Protein backbone atom coordinates (compact mmCIF):
# COMPACT_ATOMS: atom_id res chain seq x y z
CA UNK A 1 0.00 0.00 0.00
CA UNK A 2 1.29 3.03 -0.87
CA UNK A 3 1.67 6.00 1.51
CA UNK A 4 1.21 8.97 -0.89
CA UNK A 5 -2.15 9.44 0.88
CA UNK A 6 -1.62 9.43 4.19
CA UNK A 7 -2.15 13.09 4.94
CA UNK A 8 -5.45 12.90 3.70
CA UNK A 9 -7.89 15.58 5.35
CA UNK A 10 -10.24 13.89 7.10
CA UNK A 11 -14.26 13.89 6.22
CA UNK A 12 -17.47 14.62 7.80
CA UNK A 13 -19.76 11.87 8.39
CA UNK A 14 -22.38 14.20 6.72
CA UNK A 15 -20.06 14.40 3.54
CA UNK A 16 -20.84 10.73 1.86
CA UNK A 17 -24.19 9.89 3.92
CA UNK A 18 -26.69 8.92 1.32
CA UNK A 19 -30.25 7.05 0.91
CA UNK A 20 -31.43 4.98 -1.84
CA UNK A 21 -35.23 4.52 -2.55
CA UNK A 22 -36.73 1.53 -4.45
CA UNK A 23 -39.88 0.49 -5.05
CA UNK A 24 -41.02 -3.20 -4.98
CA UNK A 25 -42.76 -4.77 -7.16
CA UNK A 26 -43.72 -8.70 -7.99
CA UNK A 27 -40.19 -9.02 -9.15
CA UNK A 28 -38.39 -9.09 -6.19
CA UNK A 29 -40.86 -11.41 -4.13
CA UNK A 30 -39.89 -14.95 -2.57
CA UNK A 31 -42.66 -17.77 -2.46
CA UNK A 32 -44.13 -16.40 0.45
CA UNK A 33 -45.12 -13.32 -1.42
CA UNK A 34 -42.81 -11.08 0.40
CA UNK A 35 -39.52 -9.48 -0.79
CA UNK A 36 -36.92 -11.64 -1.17
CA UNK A 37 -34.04 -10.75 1.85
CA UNK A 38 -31.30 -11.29 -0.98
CA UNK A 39 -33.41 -8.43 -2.83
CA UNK A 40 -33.09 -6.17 0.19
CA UNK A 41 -29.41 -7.86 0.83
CA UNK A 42 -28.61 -6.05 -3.06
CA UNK A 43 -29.89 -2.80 -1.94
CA UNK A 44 -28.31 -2.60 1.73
CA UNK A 45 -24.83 -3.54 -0.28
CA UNK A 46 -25.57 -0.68 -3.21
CA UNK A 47 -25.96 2.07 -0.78
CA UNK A 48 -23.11 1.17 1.41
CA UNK A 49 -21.18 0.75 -2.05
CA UNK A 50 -21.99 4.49 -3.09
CA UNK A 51 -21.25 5.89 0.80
CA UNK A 52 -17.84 3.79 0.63
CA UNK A 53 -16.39 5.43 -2.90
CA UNK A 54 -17.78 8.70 -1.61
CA UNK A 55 -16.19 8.54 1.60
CA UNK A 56 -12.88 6.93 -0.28
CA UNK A 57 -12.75 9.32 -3.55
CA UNK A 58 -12.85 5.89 -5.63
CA UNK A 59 -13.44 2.18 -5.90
CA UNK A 60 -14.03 0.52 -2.70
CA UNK A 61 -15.65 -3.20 -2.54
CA UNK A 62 -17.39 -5.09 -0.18
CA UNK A 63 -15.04 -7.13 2.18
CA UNK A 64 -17.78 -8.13 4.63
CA UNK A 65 -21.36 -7.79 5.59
CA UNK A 66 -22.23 -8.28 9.16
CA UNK A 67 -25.29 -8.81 11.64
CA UNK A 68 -27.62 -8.39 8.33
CA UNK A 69 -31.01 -8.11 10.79
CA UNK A 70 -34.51 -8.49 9.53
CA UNK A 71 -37.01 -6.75 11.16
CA UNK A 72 -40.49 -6.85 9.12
CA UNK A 73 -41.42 -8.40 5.97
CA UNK A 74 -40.85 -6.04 3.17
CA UNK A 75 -44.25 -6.37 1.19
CA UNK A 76 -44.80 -5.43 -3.00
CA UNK A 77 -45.82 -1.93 -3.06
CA UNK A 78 -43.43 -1.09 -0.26
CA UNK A 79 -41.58 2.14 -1.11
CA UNK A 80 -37.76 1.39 0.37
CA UNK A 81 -35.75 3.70 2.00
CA UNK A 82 -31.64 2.38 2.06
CA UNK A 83 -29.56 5.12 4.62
CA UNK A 84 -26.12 4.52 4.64
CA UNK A 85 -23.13 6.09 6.40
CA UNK A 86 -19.77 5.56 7.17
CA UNK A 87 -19.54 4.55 10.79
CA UNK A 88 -15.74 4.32 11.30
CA UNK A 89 -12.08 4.37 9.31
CA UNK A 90 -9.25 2.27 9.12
CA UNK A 91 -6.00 2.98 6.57
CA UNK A 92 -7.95 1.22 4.25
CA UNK A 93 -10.82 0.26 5.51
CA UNK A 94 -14.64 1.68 6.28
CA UNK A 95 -17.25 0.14 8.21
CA UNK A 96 -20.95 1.72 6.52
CA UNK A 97 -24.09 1.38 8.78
CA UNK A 98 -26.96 0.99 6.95
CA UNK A 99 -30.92 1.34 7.89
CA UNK A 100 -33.22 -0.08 5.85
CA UNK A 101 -36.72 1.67 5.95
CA UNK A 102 -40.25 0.69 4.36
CA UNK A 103 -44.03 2.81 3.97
CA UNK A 104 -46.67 2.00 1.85
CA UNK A 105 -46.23 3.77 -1.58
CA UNK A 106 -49.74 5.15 -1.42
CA UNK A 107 -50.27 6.37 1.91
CA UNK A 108 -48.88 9.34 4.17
CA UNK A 109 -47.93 7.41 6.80
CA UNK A 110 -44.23 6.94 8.82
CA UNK A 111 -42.01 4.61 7.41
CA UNK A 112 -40.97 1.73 9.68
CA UNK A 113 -37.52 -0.38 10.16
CA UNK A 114 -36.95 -3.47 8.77
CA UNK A 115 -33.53 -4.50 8.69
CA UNK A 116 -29.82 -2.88 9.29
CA UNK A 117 -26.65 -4.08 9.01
CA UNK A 118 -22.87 -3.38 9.12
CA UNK A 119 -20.75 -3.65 5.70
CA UNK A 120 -16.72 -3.67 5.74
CA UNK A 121 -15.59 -2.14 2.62
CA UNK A 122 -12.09 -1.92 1.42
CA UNK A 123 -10.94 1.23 -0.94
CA UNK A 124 -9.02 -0.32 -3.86
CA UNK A 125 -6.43 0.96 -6.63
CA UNK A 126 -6.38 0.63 -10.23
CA UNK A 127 -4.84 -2.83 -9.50
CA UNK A 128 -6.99 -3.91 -6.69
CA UNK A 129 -4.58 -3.08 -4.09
CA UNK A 130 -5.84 -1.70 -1.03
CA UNK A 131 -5.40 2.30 -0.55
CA UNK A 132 -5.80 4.82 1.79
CA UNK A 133 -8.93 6.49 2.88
CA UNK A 134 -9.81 9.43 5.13
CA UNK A 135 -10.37 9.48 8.07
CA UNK A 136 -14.27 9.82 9.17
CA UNK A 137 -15.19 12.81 11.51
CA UNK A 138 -18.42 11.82 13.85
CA UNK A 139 -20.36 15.17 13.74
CA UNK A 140 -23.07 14.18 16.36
CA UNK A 141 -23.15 12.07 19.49
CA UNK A 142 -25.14 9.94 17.23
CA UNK A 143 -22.08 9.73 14.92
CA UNK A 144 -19.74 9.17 17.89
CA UNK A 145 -21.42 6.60 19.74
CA UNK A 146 -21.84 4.62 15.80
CA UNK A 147 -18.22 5.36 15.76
CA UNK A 148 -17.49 3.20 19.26
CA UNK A 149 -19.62 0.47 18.40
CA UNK A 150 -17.81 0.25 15.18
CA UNK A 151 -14.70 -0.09 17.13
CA UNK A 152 -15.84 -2.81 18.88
CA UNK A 153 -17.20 -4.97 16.20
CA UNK A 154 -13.93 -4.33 14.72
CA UNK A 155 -12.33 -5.60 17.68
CA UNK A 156 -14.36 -8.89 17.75
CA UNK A 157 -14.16 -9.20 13.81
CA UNK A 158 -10.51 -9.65 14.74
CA UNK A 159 -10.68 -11.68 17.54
CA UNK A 160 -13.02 -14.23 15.83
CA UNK A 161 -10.57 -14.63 13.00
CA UNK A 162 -7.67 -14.89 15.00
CA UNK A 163 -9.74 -17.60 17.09
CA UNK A 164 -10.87 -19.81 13.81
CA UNK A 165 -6.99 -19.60 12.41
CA UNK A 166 -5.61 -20.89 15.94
CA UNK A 167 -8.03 -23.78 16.18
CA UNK A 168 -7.77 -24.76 12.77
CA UNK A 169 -3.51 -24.73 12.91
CA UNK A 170 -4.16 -26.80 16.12
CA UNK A 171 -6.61 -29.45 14.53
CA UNK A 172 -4.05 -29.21 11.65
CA UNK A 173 -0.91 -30.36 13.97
CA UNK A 174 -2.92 -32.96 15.45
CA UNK A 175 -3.96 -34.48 12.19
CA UNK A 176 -7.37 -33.90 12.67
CA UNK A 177 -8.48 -31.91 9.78
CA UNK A 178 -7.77 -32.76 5.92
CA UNK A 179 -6.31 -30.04 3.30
């Protein structure tokens, strides 16, 4: 990774926040008759695509997607709301939140929750190598406590993958697993 970016200024949480809206039709059902969670899954993973080369200034892609929740059924007719922001900043590395957000295309009421997750994306080169990004500035104590959180799933992301590699190198020198 090259260092040519690492006095990048740092950006506003504000400055790459973004929502997509979609509405949903028969298309993206399942054979219950709701909308397909893979459907949703494409949408959650657009948004936090678009805040992720915002926040980056250029290709980032998706390294992970974790704790993808669903809330409510999304039903056809369903106008849906995608909000995405970057939560937190590594070198090279951006954790997006994203709220996912449905209301009935033809009436006035509030829309309602129905999923969120937490995507990893990592900014990329020309050649796919991973580059620097800026750092993200919480602007609210809404942004700061996202920011902590972020931290710690970071911190367990780690930990779990450290975890799996040491038990599989032990079943490994005991012969227990094959290649």
């Amino acid at each position: 990774m090259t260092d040519i970016a690492a006095d990048l200024p740092g950006k506003p949480t504000s400055a790459s926040r973004t929502t997509l809206s979609h509405i949903m039709t028969g298309n993206d059902t399942n054979l219950l008759g709701t909308v397909h969670g893979g459907v949703i899954m494409k949408l959650v993973d657009d948004a936090a695509g678009a805040v992720a080369g915002r926040h980056s200034g250029g290709p980032a892609v998706t390294a992970s997607m974790d704790e993808m929740v669903f809330l409510e059924p999304v039903r056809v007719g369903d106008l849906v709301h995608v909000k995405a922001q970057v939560n937190w900043t590594g070198r090279s590395s951006m954790e997006v939140g994203v709220r996912v957000l449905a209301e009935r295309w033809n009436e006035s009421t509030p829309a309602t929750q129905v999923g969120s997750a937490y995507l990893v994306f990592a900014a990329v080169d020309a050649e796919g190598k991973p580059r620097r990004v800026p750092t993200v500035v919480p602007e609210t104590d809404r942004d700061r406590r996202r920011y902590q959180e972020a931290q710690i799933r970071r911190t367990h992301r780690l930990a779990r993958r450290q975890a799996i590699k040491e038990l599989r190198e032990r079943r490994a020198a005991q012969g227990l697993d094959e290649a």
